[in-house]
Amino acid sequence: MTTPRLFIFGLGYTAGVLARDRLAQGWRVAGTCRSAEKRAALEAQGIEAFVFSRDTPLADAAAALAGVTHLLFSVPPDSRGDPVLGCHGRDIADLISVDWAGYLSTTGVYGNTNGEWVSEAAWLKPGNDRQRQRVEAERGWQALYRQRGLPLHVFRLPAIYGPGRSALDHVRAGTARRIDKPGQVFARVHVEDIVGTLLASMARPSPGSIYNVADDAPTPSPEVIEYACSLLGVEPPPLIPFDQAELSPMSAGFWSESRRVKNDRIKTRLGVNLRYPDYRAGLEAQWKAEKNS
C-alpha cells in the first residue's frame, strides 16, 4: 500500500498542526513556507519544505508535487488573487495522484449578518477587499474542481484559537482587551477541531463540498477574556466602550461584523464530534495541559 503524501501550501499555525498529526501517523508530509529559516525548522521536524511566495514560485513544481495524494491550500489571497493558483494552478490541475484537496477559507465571505445564523447555503456578501479576495479565491479553486476534476473541498473558518493563540496567551502577554459592543458575537473554533474536520473529510471525500468549521457557541469577546482570567486567577482588564477602543483599521473591520455560524453539515455529513464545542472546553483543556506540563 502506498504511503500517503500530504503537500500543504502555507505551513502556518493550523496547517502545521495537521502536518504534525499526519507525520505521527506515518505519512510523508511536505509543504511551503516563506523563509529559509522556517524551512530549516520544518525540515528538522521531518517535513520536506520549500520556500514559496508569489514572487518566489516553486522552481520545479512537478518534482515537489510528485506522488501527492492529499493537498491543502492555506495561503491567503492578495490584491492580485490567489498566489498558489496564479503560480501553480496548471501544475496542480495536471496532477493525477490526488485523492483529496482542501482549501482553507473564512466565514468572512458571508459578510455582516448582524448576529444572525448563516449556513453554507447563505449568499456571500463580502464587505471589504479582503473578503472579496477570499470569495474570488474560492471561485478559482472551485473552477479547477469543475473544469479539471481536482477533488476540492472548501472549509470556511471563523476565529481560530488554540495553544499559543488563545485568550489565555493574550491575558498572560498583557494584550487582552475587553471591548464592549452590545449585541456583538464572534464565532470561533479550536485548531484541533479544524484538523479533526479535515481528517474526517479525507476519510469521506465529497469533492465540491463546502463546510463551515465552527464550534457550537458564538460568544461576545469580553466573556471569553473573563473566563481566561478566571482560570489564571487574575483580574480581567477594564471594559472599554467600543467607540473609545481606538482600534486599528483591520481590527475595526473585524469588529464591524457580527455573525453566528452553523456547523450542522460537518456533523451530519462527516460525523464530526467536536472535541471543544465551546470556548470554555477549549480554554480549560489548554489550562489543565499547561498546569500538568
C-alpha positions as a printed Julia matrix, in Angstrom:
293×3 Matrix{Float64}:
   0.0    0.0     0.0
   1.33   3.42   -0.98
   2.17   5.74    1.91
   0.01   8.89    1.63
   1.85  12.09    0.8
   0.37  15.37    2.02
   1.52  18.64    0.45
   0.48  21.88    2.17
   0.77  25.28    0.54
   1.21  27.56    3.55
   2.55  25.72    6.6
   1.18  28.14    9.18
  -0.45  27.6    12.55
  -3.41  25.41   11.6
  -1.72  23.59    8.74
   1.27  22.89   10.97
  -0.95  21.05   13.47
  -2.3   18.89   10.64
   1.21  18.26    9.33
   2.5   17.05   12.69
  -0.57  14.86   13.16
  -0.04  13.15    9.81
   3.69  12.73   10.4
   2.88  10.9    13.61
   0.67   8.56   11.56
   3.5    7.69    9.19
   2.5    9.92    6.28
   5.03  11.74    4.15
   4.48  15.46    4.57
   5.77  18.38    2.53
   4.78  21.99    2.11
   5.73  25.6     1.67
   6.84  28.42    3.94
   8.08  31.95    3.41
  11.69  31.89    4.61
  14.82  29.77    4.65
  14.79  29.88    8.46
  11.28  28.45    8.63
  12.23  25.83    6.05
  15.11  24.65    8.22
  12.83  24.45   11.27
  10.24  22.42    9.36
  12.82  20.05    7.93
  14.11  19.45   11.46
  10.6   18.15   12.24
  10.7   15.76    9.28
   8.68  17.93    6.89
  10.05  18.44    3.38
   9.8   22.19    2.96
  10.03  24.66    0.08
  10.19  28.44    0.17
   7.23  29.89   -1.74
   5.59  33.24   -2.39
   4.05  34.91   -5.41
   7.48  36.3    -6.25
   9.26  33.03   -5.4
   7.32  30.21   -7.07
   8.48  26.61   -6.79
  11.46  26.11   -9.07
  10.38  22.57  -10.02
   6.73  22.18   -9.09
   6.39  18.83  -10.86
   9.13  17.33   -8.71
   7.85  18.96   -5.5
   4.32  17.65   -6.09
   5.24  14.2    -7.38
   3.27  11.43   -5.7
   0.99  13.8    -3.77
  -2.21  12.1    -2.58
  -3.56  14.93   -0.42
  -3.32  18.7    -0.96
  -4.14  21.54    1.42
  -4.17  25.19    0.37
  -3.68  27.6     3.27
  -2.17  30.67    1.59
  -4.38  33.77    1.74
  -5.13  35.71   -1.44
  -3.75  39.17   -2.06
  -4.79  42.06   -4.27
  -3.69  40.09   -7.34
  -5.62  36.95   -6.43
  -4.62  33.58   -5.02
  -0.82  33.18   -5.25
  -0.94  29.38   -5.43
  -3.49  29.4    -8.22
  -1.61  32.13  -10.03
   1.77  30.42   -9.83
   0.9   26.73   -9.85
  -2.72  26.26  -10.85
  -1.73  24.46  -14.04
   0.75  22.24  -12.23
  -1.95  21.24   -9.73
  -4.54  20.68  -12.46
  -2.18  18.22  -14.15
  -1.82  16.02  -11.06
  -3.45  12.6   -11.35
  -2.45  11.12   -8.0
  -4.58  13.39   -5.75
  -7.36  11.73   -3.75
  -8.36  14.8    -1.74
  -7.75  18.54   -1.76
  -8.84  21.19    0.72
  -8.93  24.98    0.68
  -8.97  26.89    3.97
 -11.24  29.9     3.52
 -13.0   32.15    6.01
 -16.54  32.72    7.25
 -15.85  36.36    6.42
 -17.18  35.6     2.93
 -20.7   35.84    4.41
 -20.17  39.44    5.46
 -22.04  41.01    8.35
 -25.29  39.29    9.36
 -25.94  41.4    12.49
 -25.66  38.31   14.65
 -27.94  36.11   12.55
 -27.03  32.49   11.83
 -25.5   31.55    8.46
 -25.17  28.14    6.83
 -23.16  27.1     3.79
 -26.25  27.88    1.67
 -26.19  31.59    2.59
 -25.48  34.23   -0.03
 -21.91  35.51    0.01
 -21.86  39.22    0.85
 -18.23  40.23    1.39
 -17.99  43.64    2.96
 -14.36  44.56    2.34
 -11.49  43.92   -0.06
 -10.01  41.03    1.94
 -13.34  39.21    1.96
 -13.9   39.84   -1.75
 -10.47  38.38   -2.43
 -11.46  35.27   -0.48
 -14.65  34.88   -2.49
 -12.68  35.11   -5.73
 -10.11  32.62   -4.44
 -12.85  30.15   -3.55
 -14.32  30.53   -7.02
 -10.94  29.99   -8.62
 -10.36  26.73   -6.78
 -13.92  25.59   -7.42
 -13.38  26.21  -11.13
 -10.38  23.87  -11.01
 -12.69  21.24   -9.49
 -15.37  21.72  -12.15
 -13.07  22.01  -15.15
 -10.18  19.72  -14.28
 -11.58  17.37  -11.65
  -9.44  18.46   -8.7
 -11.19  16.76   -5.71
 -11.62  20.06   -3.88
 -13.34  20.74   -0.54
 -13.75  24.27    0.88
 -13.57  24.85    4.64
 -14.79  28.21    5.94
 -13.19  29.09    9.26
 -14.05  31.75   11.87
 -11.59  32.98   14.53
  -9.08  30.22   15.27
  -7.65  29.6    18.73
  -5.51  27.0    20.44
  -2.25  26.66   22.37
  -0.12  29.72   21.79
  -3.01  31.65   20.24
  -5.75  31.74   22.84
  -7.27  34.16   25.31
  -5.04  32.59   27.96
  -1.96  33.59   25.96
  -3.29  37.11   25.34
  -4.04  37.64   29.04
  -0.57  36.47   30.08
   1.03  38.69   27.42
  -0.93  41.71   28.63
  -2.54  42.22   25.21
  -6.08  41.08   26.08
  -8.75  43.77   25.85
 -12.4   43.64   26.86
 -14.25  45.75   24.32
 -17.91  46.38   24.98
 -20.13  46.38   21.91
 -23.66  45.3    22.87
 -25.08  42.6    20.63
 -21.68  41.7    19.15
 -20.79  37.99   18.93
 -17.93  36.14   17.27
 -17.79  32.57   16.04
 -14.61  30.67   16.8
 -13.11  27.19   16.54
 -10.3   25.29   18.22
  -7.43  24.36   15.92
  -7.74  20.68   16.87
 -11.37  20.66   15.72
 -10.31  22.08   12.37
  -7.78  19.27   12.0
 -10.37  16.72   13.1
 -12.77  18.01   10.44
 -10.09  17.87    7.72
  -9.3   14.28    8.65
 -12.99  13.38    8.64
 -13.29  14.86    5.16
 -10.26  12.91    3.96
 -11.96   9.76    5.21
 -15.23  10.71    3.46
 -14.27  12.67    0.34
 -17.09  14.59   -1.35
 -15.47  16.84   -3.97
 -17.21  20.15   -4.46
 -18.42  20.28   -0.85
 -18.27  23.39    1.33
 -18.13  23.16    5.12
 -18.4   25.71    7.92
 -15.99  24.68   10.67
 -17.05  26.41   13.88
 -17.9   25.47   17.44
 -21.42  25.43   18.88
 -21.31  28.67   20.85
 -20.77  32.07   19.21
 -19.93  34.37   22.12
 -19.14  38.02   22.9
 -15.4   38.56   23.12
 -15.35  40.04   26.68
 -16.91  36.85   28.03
 -14.02  34.78   26.66
 -11.43  37.1    28.19
 -13.21  36.99   31.54
 -13.17  33.2    31.58
  -9.48  33.09   30.7
  -8.77  35.49   33.58
 -10.79  33.34   35.96
  -8.72  30.28   35.03
  -5.49  32.2    35.54
  -6.68  33.77   38.8
  -6.21  37.36   37.66
  -8.49  40.37   37.42
  -9.91  40.94   33.92
  -8.84  44.08   32.08
 -11.25  47.02   32.24
 -14.26  47.06   29.95
 -13.76  49.59   27.14
 -16.72  51.04   25.23
 -16.4   50.24   21.55
 -16.38  53.89   20.49
 -13.38  54.51   22.77
 -11.35  51.43   21.8
  -9.08  53.16   19.23
  -8.88  50.09   17.02
  -6.61  49.68   14.04
  -8.35  49.73   10.62
  -8.1   45.93   10.38
  -9.45  45.39   13.9
 -12.21  47.92   13.31
 -13.24  45.96   10.23
 -13.29  42.78   12.26
 -15.49  44.38   14.92
 -17.83  45.87   12.33
 -19.28  42.41   11.67
 -21.28  40.01   13.83
 -22.48  36.57   12.77
 -23.32  33.17   14.15
 -22.09  30.26   12.06
 -23.99  27.0    11.69
 -21.87  23.84   11.84
 -24.56  21.2    11.2
 -23.03  19.99    7.95
 -19.73  18.78    9.41
 -21.73  16.76   11.94
 -24.32  15.25    9.62
 -22.15  14.64    6.58
 -18.75  13.98    8.12
 -19.72  12.61   11.52
 -17.63  15.21   13.32
 -17.93  15.23   17.11
 -16.35  18.48   18.27
 -13.7   17.97   20.9
 -14.19  21.56   22.08
 -17.83  22.56   21.45
 -17.33  25.93   23.14
 -14.56  28.25   24.29
 -14.81  27.08   27.9
 -13.94  23.5    26.96
 -11.03  24.64   24.8
  -9.53  27.07   27.31
  -9.96  24.72   30.26
  -8.23  21.88   28.4
  -5.33  24.16   27.5
  -5.05  25.46   31.07
  -5.0   21.93   32.51
  -2.43  20.77   29.97
  -0.19  23.71   30.82
  -0.52  23.05   34.56
   0.36  19.37   34.11
   3.38  20.15   31.99
